[in-house]
mmCIF file of C-alpha atoms in Angstrom:
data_model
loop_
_atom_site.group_PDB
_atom_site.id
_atom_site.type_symbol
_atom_site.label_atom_id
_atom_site.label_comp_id
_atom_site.label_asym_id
_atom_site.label_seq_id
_atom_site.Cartn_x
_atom_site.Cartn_y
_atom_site.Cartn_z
ATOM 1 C CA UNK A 572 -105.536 8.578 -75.758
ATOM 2 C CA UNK A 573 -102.189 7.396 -77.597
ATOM 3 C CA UNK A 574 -99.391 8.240 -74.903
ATOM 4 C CA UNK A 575 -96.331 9.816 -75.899
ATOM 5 C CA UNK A 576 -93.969 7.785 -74.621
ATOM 6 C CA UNK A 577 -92.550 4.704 -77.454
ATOM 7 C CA UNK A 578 -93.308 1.105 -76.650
ATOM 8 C CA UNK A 579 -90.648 -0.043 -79.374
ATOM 9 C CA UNK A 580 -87.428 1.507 -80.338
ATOM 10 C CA UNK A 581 -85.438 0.240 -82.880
ATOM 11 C CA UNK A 582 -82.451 2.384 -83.399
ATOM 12 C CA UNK A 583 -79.755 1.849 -86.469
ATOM 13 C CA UNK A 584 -80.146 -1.517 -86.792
ATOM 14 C CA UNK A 585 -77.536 -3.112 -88.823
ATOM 15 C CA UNK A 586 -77.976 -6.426 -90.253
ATOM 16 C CA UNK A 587 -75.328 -8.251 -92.352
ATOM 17 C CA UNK A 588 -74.983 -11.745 -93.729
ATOM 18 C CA UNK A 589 -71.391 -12.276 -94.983
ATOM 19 C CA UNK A 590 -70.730 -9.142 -97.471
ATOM 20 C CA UNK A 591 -74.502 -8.676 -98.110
ATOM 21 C CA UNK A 592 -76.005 -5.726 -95.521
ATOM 22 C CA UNK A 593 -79.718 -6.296 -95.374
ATOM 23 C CA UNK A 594 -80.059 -2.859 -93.168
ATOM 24 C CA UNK A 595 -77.946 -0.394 -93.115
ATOM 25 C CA UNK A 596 -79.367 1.937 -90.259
ATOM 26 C CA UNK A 597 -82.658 1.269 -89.667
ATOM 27 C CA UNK A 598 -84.314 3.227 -87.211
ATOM 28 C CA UNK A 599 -88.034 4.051 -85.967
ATOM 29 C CA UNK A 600 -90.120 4.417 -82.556
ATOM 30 C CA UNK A 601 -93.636 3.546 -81.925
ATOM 31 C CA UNK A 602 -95.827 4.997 -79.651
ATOM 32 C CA UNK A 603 -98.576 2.986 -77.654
ATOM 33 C CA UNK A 604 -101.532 2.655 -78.762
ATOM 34 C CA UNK A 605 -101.184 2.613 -82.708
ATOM 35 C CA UNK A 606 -101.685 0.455 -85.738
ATOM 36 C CA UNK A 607 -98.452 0.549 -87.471
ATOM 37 C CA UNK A 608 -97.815 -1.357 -90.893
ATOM 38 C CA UNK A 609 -94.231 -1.941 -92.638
ATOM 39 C CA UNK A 610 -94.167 -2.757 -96.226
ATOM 40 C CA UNK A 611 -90.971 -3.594 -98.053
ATOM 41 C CA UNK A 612 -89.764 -4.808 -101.823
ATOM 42 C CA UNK A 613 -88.602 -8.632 -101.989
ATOM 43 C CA UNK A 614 -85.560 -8.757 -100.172
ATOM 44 C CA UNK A 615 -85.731 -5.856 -98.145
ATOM 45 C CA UNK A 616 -85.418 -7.910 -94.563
ATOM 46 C CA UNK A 617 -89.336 -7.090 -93.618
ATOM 47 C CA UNK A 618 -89.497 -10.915 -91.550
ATOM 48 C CA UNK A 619 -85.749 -10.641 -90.519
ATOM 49 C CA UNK A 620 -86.467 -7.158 -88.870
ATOM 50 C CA UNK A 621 -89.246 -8.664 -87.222
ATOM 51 C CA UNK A 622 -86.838 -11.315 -85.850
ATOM 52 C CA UNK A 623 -85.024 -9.031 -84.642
ATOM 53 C CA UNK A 624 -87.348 -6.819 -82.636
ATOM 54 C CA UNK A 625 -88.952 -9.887 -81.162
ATOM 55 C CA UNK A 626 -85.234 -11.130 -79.704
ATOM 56 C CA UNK A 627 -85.017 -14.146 -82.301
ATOM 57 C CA UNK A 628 -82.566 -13.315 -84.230
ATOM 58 C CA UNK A 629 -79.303 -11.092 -82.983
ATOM 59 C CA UNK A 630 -78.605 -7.906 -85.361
ATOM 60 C CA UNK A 631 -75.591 -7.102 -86.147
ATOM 61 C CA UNK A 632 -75.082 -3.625 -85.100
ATOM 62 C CA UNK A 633 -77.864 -1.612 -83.202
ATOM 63 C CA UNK A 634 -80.686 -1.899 -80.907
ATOM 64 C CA UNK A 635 -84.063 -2.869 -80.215
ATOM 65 C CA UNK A 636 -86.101 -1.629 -76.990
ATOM 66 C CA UNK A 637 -89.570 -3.060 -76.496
ATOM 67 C CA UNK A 638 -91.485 -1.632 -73.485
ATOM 68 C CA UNK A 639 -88.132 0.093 -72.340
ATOM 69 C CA UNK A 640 -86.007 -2.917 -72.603
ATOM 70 C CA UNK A 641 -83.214 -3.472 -74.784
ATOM 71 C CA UNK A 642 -83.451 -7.070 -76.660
ATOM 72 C CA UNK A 643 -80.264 -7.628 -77.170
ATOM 73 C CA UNK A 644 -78.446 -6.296 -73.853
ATOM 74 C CA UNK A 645 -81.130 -7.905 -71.519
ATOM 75 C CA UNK A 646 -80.223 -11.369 -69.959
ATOM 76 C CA UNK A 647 -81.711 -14.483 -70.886
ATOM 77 C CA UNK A 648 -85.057 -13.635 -68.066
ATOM 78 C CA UNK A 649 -85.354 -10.405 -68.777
ATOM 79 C CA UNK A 650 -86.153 -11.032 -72.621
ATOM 80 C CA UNK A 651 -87.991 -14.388 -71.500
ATOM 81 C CA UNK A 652 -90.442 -11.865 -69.012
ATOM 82 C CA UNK A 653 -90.443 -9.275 -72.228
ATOM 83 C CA UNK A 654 -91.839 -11.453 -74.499
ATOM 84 C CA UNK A 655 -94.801 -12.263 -71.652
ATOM 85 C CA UNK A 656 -95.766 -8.612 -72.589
ATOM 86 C CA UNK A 657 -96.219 -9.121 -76.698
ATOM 87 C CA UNK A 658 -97.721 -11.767 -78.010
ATOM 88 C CA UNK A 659 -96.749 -12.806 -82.091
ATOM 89 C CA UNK A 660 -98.823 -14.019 -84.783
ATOM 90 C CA UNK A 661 -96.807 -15.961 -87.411
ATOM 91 C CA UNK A 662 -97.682 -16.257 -91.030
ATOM 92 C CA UNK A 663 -99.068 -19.891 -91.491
ATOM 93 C CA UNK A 664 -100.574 -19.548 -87.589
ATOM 94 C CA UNK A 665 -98.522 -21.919 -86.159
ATOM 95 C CA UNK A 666 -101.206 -23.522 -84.070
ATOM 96 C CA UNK A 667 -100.498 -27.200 -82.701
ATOM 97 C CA UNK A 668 -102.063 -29.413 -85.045
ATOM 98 C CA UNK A 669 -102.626 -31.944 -82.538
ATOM 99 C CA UNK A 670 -104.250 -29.787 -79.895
ATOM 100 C CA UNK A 671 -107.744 -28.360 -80.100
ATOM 101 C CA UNK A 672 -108.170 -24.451 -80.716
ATOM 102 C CA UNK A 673 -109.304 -24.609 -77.249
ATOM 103 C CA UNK A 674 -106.277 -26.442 -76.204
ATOM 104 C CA UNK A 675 -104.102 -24.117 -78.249
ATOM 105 C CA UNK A 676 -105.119 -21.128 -76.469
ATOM 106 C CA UNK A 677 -104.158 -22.599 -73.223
ATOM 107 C CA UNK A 678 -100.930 -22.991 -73.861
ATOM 108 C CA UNK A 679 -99.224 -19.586 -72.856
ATOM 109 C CA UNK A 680 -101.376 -19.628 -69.593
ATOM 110 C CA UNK A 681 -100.281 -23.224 -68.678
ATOM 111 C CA UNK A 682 -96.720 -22.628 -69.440
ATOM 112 C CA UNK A 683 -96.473 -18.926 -67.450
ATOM 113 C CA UNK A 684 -99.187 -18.724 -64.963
ATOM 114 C CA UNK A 685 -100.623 -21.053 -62.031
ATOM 115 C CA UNK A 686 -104.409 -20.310 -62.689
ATOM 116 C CA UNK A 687 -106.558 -23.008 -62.124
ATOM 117 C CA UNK A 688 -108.371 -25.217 -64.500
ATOM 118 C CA UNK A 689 -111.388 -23.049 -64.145
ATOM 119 C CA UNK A 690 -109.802 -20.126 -64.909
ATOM 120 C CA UNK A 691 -107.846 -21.104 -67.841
ATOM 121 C CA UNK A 692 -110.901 -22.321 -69.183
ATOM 122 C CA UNK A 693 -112.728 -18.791 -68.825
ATOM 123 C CA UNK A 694 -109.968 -17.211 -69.848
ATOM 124 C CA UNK A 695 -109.480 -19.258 -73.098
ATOM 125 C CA UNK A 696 -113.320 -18.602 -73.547
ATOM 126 C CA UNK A 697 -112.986 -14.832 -73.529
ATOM 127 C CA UNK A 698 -109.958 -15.104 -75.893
ATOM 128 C CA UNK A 699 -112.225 -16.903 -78.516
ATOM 129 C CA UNK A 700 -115.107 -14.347 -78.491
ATOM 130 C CA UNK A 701 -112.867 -11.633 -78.814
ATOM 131 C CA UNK A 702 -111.109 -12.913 -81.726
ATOM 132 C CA UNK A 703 -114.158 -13.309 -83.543
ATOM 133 C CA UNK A 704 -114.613 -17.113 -82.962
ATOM 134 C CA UNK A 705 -117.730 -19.146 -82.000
ATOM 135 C CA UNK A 706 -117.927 -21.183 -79.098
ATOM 136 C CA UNK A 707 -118.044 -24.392 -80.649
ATOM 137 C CA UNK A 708 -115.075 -23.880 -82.993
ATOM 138 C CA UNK A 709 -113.136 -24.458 -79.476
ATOM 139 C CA UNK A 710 -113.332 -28.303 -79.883
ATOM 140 C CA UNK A 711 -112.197 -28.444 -83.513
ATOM 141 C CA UNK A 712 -108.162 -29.032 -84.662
ATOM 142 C CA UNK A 713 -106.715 -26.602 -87.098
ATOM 143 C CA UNK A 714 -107.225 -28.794 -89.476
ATOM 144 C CA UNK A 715 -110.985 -28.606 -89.156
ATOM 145 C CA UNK A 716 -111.514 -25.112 -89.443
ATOM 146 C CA UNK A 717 -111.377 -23.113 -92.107
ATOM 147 C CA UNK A 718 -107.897 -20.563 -93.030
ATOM 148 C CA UNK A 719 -109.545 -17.622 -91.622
ATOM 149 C CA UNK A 720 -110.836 -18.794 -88.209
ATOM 150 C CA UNK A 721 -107.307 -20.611 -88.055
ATOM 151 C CA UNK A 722 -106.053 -16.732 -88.242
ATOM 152 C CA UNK A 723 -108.419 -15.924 -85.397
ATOM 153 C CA UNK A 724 -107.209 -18.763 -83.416
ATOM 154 C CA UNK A 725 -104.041 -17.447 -83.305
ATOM 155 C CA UNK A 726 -104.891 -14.508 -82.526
ATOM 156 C CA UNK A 727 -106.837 -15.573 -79.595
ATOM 157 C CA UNK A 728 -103.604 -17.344 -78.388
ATOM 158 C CA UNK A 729 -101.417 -14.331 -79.142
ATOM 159 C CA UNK A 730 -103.738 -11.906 -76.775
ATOM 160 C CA UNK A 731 -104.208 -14.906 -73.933
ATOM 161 C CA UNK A 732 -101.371 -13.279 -71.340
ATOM 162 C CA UNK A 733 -103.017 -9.725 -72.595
ATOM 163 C CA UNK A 734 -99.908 -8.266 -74.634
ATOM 164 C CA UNK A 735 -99.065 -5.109 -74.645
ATOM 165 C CA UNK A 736 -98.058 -5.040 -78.096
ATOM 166 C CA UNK A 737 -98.862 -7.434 -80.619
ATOM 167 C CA UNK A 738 -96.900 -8.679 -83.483
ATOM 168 C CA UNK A 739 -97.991 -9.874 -87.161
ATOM 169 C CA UNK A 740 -96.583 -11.145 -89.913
ATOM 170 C CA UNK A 741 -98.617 -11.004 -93.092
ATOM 171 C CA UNK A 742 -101.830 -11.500 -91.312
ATOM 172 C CA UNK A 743 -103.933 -11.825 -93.938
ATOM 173 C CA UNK A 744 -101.940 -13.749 -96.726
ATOM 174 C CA UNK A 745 -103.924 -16.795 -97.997
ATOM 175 C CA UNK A 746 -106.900 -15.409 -96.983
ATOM 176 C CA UNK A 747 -110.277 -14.075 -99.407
ATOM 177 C CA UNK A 748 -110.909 -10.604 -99.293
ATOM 178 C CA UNK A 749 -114.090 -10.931 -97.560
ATOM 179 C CA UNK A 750 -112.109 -13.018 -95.288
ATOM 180 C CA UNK A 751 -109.136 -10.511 -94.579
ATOM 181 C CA UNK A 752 -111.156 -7.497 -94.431
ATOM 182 C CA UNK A 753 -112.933 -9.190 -91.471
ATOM 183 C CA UNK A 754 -109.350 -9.909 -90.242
ATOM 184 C CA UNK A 755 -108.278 -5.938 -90.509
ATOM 185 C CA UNK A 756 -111.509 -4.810 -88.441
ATOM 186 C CA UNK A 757 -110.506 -7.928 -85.644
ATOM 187 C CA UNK A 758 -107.338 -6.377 -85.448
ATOM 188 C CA UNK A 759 -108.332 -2.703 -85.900
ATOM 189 C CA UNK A 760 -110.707 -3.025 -82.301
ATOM 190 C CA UNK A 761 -107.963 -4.571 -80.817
ATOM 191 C CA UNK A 762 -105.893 -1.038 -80.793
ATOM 192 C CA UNK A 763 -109.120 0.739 -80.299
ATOM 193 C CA UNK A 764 -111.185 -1.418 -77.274
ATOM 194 C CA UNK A 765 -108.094 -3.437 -76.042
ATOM 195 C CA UNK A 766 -105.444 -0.310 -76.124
ATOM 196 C CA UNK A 767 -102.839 -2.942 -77.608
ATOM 197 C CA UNK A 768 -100.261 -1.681 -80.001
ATOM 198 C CA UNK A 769 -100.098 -3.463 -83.308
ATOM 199 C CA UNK A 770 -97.140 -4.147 -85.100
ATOM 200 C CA UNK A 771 -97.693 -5.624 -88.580
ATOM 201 C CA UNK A 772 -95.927 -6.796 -91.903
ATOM 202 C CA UNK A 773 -98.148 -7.009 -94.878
ATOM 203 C CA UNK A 774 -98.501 -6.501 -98.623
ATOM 204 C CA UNK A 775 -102.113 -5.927 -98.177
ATOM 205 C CA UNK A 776 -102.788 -2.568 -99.867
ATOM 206 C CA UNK A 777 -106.935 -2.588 -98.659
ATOM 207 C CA UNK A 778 -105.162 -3.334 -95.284
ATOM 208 C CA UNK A 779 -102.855 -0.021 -95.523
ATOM 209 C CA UNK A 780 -105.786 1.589 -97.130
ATOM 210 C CA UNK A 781 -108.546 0.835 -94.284
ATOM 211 C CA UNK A 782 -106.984 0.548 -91.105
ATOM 212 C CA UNK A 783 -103.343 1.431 -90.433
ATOM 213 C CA UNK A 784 -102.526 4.668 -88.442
ATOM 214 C CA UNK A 785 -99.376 4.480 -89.965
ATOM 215 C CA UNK A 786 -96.814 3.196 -92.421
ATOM 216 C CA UNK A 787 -93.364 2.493 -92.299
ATOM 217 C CA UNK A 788 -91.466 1.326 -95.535
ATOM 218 C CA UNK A 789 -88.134 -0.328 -96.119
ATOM 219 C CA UNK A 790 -85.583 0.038 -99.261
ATOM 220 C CA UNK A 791 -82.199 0.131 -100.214
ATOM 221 C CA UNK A 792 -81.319 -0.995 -96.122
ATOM 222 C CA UNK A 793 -83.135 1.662 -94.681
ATOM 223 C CA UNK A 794 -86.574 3.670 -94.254
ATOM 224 C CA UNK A 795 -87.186 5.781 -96.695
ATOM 225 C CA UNK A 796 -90.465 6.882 -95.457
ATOM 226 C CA UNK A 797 -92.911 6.818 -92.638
ATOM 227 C CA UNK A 798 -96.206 8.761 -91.610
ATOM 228 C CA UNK A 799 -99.751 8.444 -92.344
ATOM 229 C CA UNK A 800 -100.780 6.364 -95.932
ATOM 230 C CA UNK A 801 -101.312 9.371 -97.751
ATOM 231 C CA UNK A 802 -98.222 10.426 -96.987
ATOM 232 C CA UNK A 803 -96.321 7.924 -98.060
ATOM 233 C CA UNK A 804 -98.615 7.629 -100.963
ATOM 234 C CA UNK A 805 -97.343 10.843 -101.871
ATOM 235 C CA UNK A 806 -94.095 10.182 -101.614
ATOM 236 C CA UNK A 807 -91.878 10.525 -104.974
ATOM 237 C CA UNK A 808 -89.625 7.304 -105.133
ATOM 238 C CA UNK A 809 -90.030 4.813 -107.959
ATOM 239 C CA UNK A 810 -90.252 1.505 -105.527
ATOM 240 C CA UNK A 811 -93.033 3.478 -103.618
ATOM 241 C CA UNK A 812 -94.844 4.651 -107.264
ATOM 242 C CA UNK A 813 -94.346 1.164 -108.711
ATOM 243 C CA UNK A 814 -95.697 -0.222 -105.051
ATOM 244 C CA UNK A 815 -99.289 1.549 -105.314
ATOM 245 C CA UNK A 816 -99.623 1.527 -108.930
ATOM 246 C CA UNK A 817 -99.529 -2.191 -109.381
ATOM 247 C CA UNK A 818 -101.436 -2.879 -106.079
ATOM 248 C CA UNK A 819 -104.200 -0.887 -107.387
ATOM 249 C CA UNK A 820 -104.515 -2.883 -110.798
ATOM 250 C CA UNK A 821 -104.218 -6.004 -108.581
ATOM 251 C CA UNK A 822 -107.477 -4.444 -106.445
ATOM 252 C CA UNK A 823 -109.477 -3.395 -109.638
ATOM 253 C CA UNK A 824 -108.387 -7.091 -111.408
ATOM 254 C CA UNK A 825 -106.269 -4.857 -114.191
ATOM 255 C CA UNK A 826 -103.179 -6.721 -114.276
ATOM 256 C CA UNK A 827 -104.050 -9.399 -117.031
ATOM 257 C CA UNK A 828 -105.846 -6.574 -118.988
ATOM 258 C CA UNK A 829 -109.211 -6.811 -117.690
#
Protein backbone atom coordinates (compact mmCIF):
# COMPACT_ATOMS: atom_id res chain seq x y z
CA UNK A 1 0.00 0.00 0.00
CA UNK A 2 1.53 3.46 -1.28
CA UNK A 3 1.65 5.63 2.04
CA UNK A 4 0.57 9.05 2.02
CA UNK A 5 3.18 10.69 3.37
CA UNK A 6 6.04 12.24 0.37
CA UNK A 7 9.50 10.76 0.32
CA UNK A 8 10.74 13.78 -1.95
CA UNK A 9 9.72 17.34 -1.92
CA UNK A 10 10.96 19.66 -4.18
CA UNK A 11 9.39 22.98 -3.65
CA UNK A 12 9.99 26.22 -6.13
CA UNK A 13 13.13 25.39 -7.15
CA UNK A 14 14.89 28.13 -8.85
CA UNK A 15 17.81 27.53 -10.93
CA UNK A 16 19.79 30.29 -12.73
CA UNK A 17 23.05 30.40 -14.62
CA UNK A 18 24.08 34.06 -15.17
CA UNK A 19 20.81 35.78 -16.84
CA UNK A 20 19.53 32.39 -18.16
CA UNK A 21 16.75 30.79 -15.44
CA UNK A 22 16.61 27.11 -16.18
CA UNK A 23 13.52 26.79 -13.50
CA UNK A 24 11.55 29.19 -12.55
CA UNK A 25 9.43 27.51 -9.67
CA UNK A 26 9.52 24.11 -9.92
CA UNK A 27 7.66 22.24 -7.54
CA UNK A 28 6.31 18.51 -6.98
CA UNK A 29 6.05 15.75 -4.07
CA UNK A 30 6.30 12.09 -4.36
CA UNK A 31 4.80 9.68 -2.37
CA UNK A 32 6.50 6.25 -1.40
CA UNK A 33 6.09 3.63 -3.15
CA UNK A 34 5.62 4.90 -6.87
CA UNK A 35 7.18 4.81 -10.28
CA UNK A 36 7.47 8.34 -11.25
CA UNK A 37 8.94 9.47 -14.76
CA UNK A 38 9.95 13.23 -15.79
CA UNK A 39 10.24 14.02 -19.37
CA UNK A 40 11.41 17.39 -20.61
CA UNK A 41 12.27 19.26 -24.20
CA UNK A 42 16.18 19.81 -24.83
CA UNK A 43 17.16 22.27 -22.47
CA UNK A 44 14.61 22.08 -20.02
CA UNK A 45 17.18 21.20 -16.90
CA UNK A 46 15.76 17.35 -16.66
CA UNK A 47 19.74 16.10 -15.42
CA UNK A 48 20.35 19.49 -13.59
CA UNK A 49 17.07 18.95 -11.51
CA UNK A 50 18.23 15.66 -10.79
CA UNK A 51 21.47 17.22 -9.46
CA UNK A 52 19.78 19.03 -7.50
CA UNK A 53 17.48 16.67 -5.65
CA UNK A 54 20.35 14.30 -5.14
CA UNK A 55 22.50 17.32 -3.19
CA UNK A 56 25.09 17.68 -6.20
CA UNK A 57 24.48 20.62 -7.39
CA UNK A 58 23.14 23.79 -5.09
CA UNK A 59 19.84 25.53 -6.64
CA UNK A 60 19.53 28.73 -6.61
CA UNK A 61 16.41 29.51 -4.85
CA UNK A 62 14.19 26.71 -3.24
CA UNK A 63 14.25 23.41 -1.68
CA UNK A 64 14.63 19.85 -1.91
CA UNK A 65 13.50 17.32 0.99
CA UNK A 66 14.29 13.66 0.48
CA UNK A 67 12.97 11.32 3.23
CA UNK A 68 12.11 14.53 5.35
CA UNK A 69 15.41 16.16 4.99
CA UNK A 70 16.17 19.27 3.37
CA UNK A 71 19.35 18.93 0.86
CA UNK A 72 20.43 22.02 0.93
CA UNK A 73 19.98 23.18 4.74
CA UNK A 74 21.35 19.80 6.12
CA UNK A 75 25.12 19.75 7.17
CA UNK A 76 27.71 18.06 5.39
CA UNK A 77 26.65 14.31 7.55
CA UNK A 78 23.35 14.70 7.41
CA UNK A 79 23.25 14.76 3.43
CA UNK A 80 26.31 12.20 3.50
CA UNK A 81 23.75 9.65 5.84
CA UNK A 82 20.77 10.83 3.24
CA UNK A 83 22.28 9.69 0.36
CA UNK A 84 22.90 6.05 2.32
CA UNK A 85 19.04 5.92 1.90
CA UNK A 86 18.85 6.39 -2.24
CA UNK A 87 20.93 4.85 -4.30
CA UNK A 88 21.54 6.59 -8.21
CA UNK A 89 21.92 5.06 -11.45
CA UNK A 90 23.81 7.32 -13.91
CA UNK A 91 23.40 7.30 -17.63
CA UNK A 92 26.59 5.51 -19.03
CA UNK A 93 26.53 3.19 -15.54
CA UNK A 94 29.44 4.44 -14.18
CA UNK A 95 30.78 1.12 -13.03
CA UNK A 96 34.68 0.90 -12.25
CA UNK A 97 36.18 -0.39 -15.24
CA UNK A 98 38.89 -1.93 -13.42
CA UNK A 99 36.87 -3.78 -10.82
CA UNK A 100 34.77 -6.85 -11.49
CA UNK A 101 30.81 -6.50 -11.44
CA UNK A 102 31.25 -8.44 -8.38
CA UNK A 103 33.76 -6.08 -7.08
CA UNK A 104 31.64 -3.14 -8.16
CA UNK A 105 28.80 -4.08 -6.11
CA UNK A 106 30.88 -4.16 -3.06
CA UNK A 107 31.80 -0.98 -3.07
CA UNK A 108 28.97 0.95 -1.12
CA UNK A 109 29.07 -1.90 1.55
CA UNK A 110 32.90 -1.63 2.00
CA UNK A 111 32.90 2.06 2.12
CA UNK A 112 29.65 2.40 4.77
CA UNK A 113 29.29 -0.77 6.63
CA UNK A 114 31.69 -3.21 8.71
CA UNK A 115 30.14 -6.56 7.42
CA UNK A 116 32.42 -9.18 7.01
CA UNK A 117 33.87 -10.70 3.94
CA UNK A 118 31.23 -13.33 4.05
CA UNK A 119 28.59 -11.17 4.19
CA UNK A 120 29.49 -8.75 1.61
CA UNK A 121 29.89 -11.55 -0.55
CA UNK A 122 26.16 -12.83 0.07
CA UNK A 123 25.01 -9.69 -0.04
CA UNK A 124 26.62 -8.77 -3.44
CA UNK A 125 25.17 -12.24 -4.55
CA UNK A 126 21.58 -11.33 -3.77
CA UNK A 127 22.09 -7.91 -5.45
CA UNK A 128 23.02 -9.73 -8.78
CA UNK A 129 19.98 -12.10 -8.88
CA UNK A 130 17.74 -9.45 -8.22
CA UNK A 131 18.90 -7.27 -10.89
CA UNK A 132 18.43 -9.82 -13.34
CA UNK A 133 22.11 -10.99 -13.59
CA UNK A 134 23.62 -14.53 -13.69
CA UNK A 135 25.98 -15.73 -11.33
CA UNK A 136 28.84 -15.97 -13.44
CA UNK A 137 28.58 -12.48 -14.97
CA UNK A 138 30.03 -11.56 -11.29
CA UNK A 139 33.66 -12.25 -12.44
CA UNK A 140 33.49 -10.32 -15.71
CA UNK A 141 34.68 -6.27 -16.08
CA UNK A 142 32.25 -3.92 -17.66
CA UNK A 143 33.94 -4.18 -20.46
CA UNK A 144 33.07 -7.83 -20.91
CA UNK A 145 29.53 -7.72 -20.64
CA UNK A 146 27.24 -6.64 -22.80
CA UNK A 147 25.30 -2.69 -22.48
CA UNK A 148 22.33 -4.14 -20.93
CA UNK A 149 23.72 -6.38 -18.14
CA UNK A 150 26.19 -3.32 -17.59
CA UNK A 151 22.64 -1.47 -16.79
CA UNK A 152 21.81 -4.29 -14.41
CA UNK A 153 25.09 -4.05 -12.78
CA UNK A 154 24.44 -0.83 -11.76
CA UNK A 155 21.54 -1.37 -10.65
CA UNK A 156 22.62 -4.10 -8.44
CA UNK A 157 25.14 -1.57 -6.93
CA UNK A 158 22.53 1.17 -6.64
CA UNK A 159 20.07 -1.24 -4.40
CA UNK A 160 23.31 -2.84 -2.33
CA UNK A 161 22.65 -0.48 1.06
CA UNK A 162 18.70 -1.20 0.17
CA UNK A 163 17.60 2.49 -0.87
CA UNK A 164 14.70 3.79 -0.12
CA UNK A 165 14.33 5.60 -3.21
CA UNK A 166 16.13 5.06 -6.24
CA UNK A 167 17.30 7.43 -8.81
CA UNK A 168 17.71 7.07 -12.79
CA UNK A 169 18.82 8.88 -15.37
CA UNK A 170 17.83 7.72 -18.83
CA UNK A 171 17.94 4.13 -17.88
CA UNK A 172 17.47 2.70 -20.91
CA UNK A 173 19.32 4.97 -23.52
CA UNK A 174 21.70 2.90 -25.72
CA UNK A 175 19.92 0.02 -25.11
CA UNK A 176 17.62 -2.43 -27.90
CA UNK A 177 14.15 -2.52 -27.28
CA UNK A 178 14.10 -6.03 -26.34
CA UNK A 179 16.84 -5.00 -24.14
CA UNK A 180 15.09 -1.93 -22.37
CA UNK A 181 11.79 -3.43 -22.09
CA UNK A 182 13.52 -6.11 -19.93
CA UNK A 183 15.09 -3.08 -18.14
CA UNK A 184 11.41 -1.37 -17.43
CA UNK A 185 9.99 -4.78 -15.91
CA UNK A 186 13.61 -4.98 -13.60
CA UNK A 187 12.75 -1.75 -12.46
CA UNK A 188 8.93 -2.02 -12.42
CA UNK A 189 9.30 -5.20 -9.52
CA UNK A 190 11.55 -3.17 -7.81
CA UNK A 191 8.53 -0.64 -6.69
CA UNK A 192 6.25 -3.57 -6.57
CA UNK A 193 8.38 -6.61 -4.49
CA UNK A 194 11.12 -4.26 -3.04
CA UNK A 195 8.59 -1.21 -1.98
CA UNK A 196 11.43 1.23 -3.35
CA UNK A 197 10.36 4.47 -4.87
CA UNK A 198 11.64 5.13 -8.34
CA UNK A 199 12.62 8.29 -9.57
CA UNK A 200 13.44 8.36 -13.30
CA UNK A 201 14.44 10.67 -16.34
CA UNK A 202 13.78 9.22 -19.70
CA UNK A 203 12.68 9.86 -23.28
CA UNK A 204 11.48 6.38 -23.50
CA UNK A 205 7.85 6.66 -24.64
CA UNK A 206 7.24 2.39 -24.35
CA UNK A 207 8.80 3.17 -20.88
CA UNK A 208 6.00 5.95 -20.01
CA UNK A 209 3.63 3.78 -21.87
CA UNK A 210 4.24 0.34 -19.85
CA UNK A 211 5.28 1.03 -16.53
CA UNK A 212 5.23 4.50 -14.96
CA UNK A 213 2.54 5.31 -12.27
CA UNK A 214 3.11 8.66 -13.11
CA UNK A 215 4.50 11.50 -15.17
CA UNK A 216 5.87 14.67 -14.46
CA UNK A 217 6.90 17.08 -17.39
CA UNK A 218 9.07 20.16 -17.56
CA UNK A 219 8.76 23.41 -19.97
CA UNK A 220 9.19 26.89 -20.16
CA UNK A 221 11.04 26.58 -16.25
CA UNK A 222 8.32 24.91 -14.76
CA UNK A 223 5.77 21.83 -14.70
CA UNK A 224 3.24 22.16 -16.78
CA UNK A 225 1.72 18.89 -16.07
CA UNK A 226 1.71 15.86 -13.89
CA UNK A 227 -0.66 12.76 -13.23
CA UNK A 228 -1.15 9.49 -14.74
CA UNK A 229 0.15 9.04 -18.78
CA UNK A 230 -3.14 9.43 -20.08
CA UNK A 231 -3.45 12.38 -18.51
CA UNK A 232 -0.81 14.06 -19.60
CA UNK A 233 -1.39 12.52 -22.92
CA UNK A 234 -4.39 14.45 -22.93
CA UNK A 235 -3.08 17.40 -22.13
CA UNK A 236 -3.47 20.38 -24.83
CA UNK A 237 0.07 22.08 -25.10
CA UNK A 238 2.00 21.98 -28.37
CA UNK A 239 5.52 20.66 -26.69
CA UNK A 240 3.34 17.85 -25.07
CA UNK A 241 1.32 17.17 -28.74
CA UNK A 242 4.59 17.45 -30.67
CA UNK A 243 6.20 15.06 -27.69
CA UNK A 244 3.75 11.96 -28.37
CA UNK A 245 3.18 12.50 -31.92
CA UNK A 246 6.74 12.12 -33.02
CA UNK A 247 7.51 9.39 -30.38
CA UNK A 248 4.85 7.37 -31.84
CA UNK A 249 6.23 7.57 -35.55
CA UNK A 250 9.64 6.84 -33.94
CA UNK A 251 7.80 3.45 -32.28
CA UNK A 252 5.93 2.46 -35.57
CA UNK A 253 9.47 3.35 -37.73
CA UNK A 254 7.31 6.39 -39.55
CA UNK A 255 9.71 9.08 -39.33
CA UNK A 256 11.74 8.49 -42.65
CA UNK A 257 8.37 7.68 -44.38
CA UNK A 258 8.13 4.11 -43.88
Amino acid sequence: MVSAAPVIEVDGIVSAFGAQRVHDGVTFSVNRGTLVALIGGSGTGKSVLLREMIGLHRPTAGSVRLLGTDMWAASDAERDAIRQRFGMLFQDGALFSSLTVAQNVAVPLREHTTLSDATIDALVALRLEQAGLPPEAAAKRPSEISGGMRKRAAIARAIALEPEILFLDEPTSGLDPITARGFDRLVRSLVDDLGLTVFLVTHDLDTLLGVVDRLIVLARGRVIADGRVSEVMAVDDPWLRDYFSVRRMVATGGVNGS
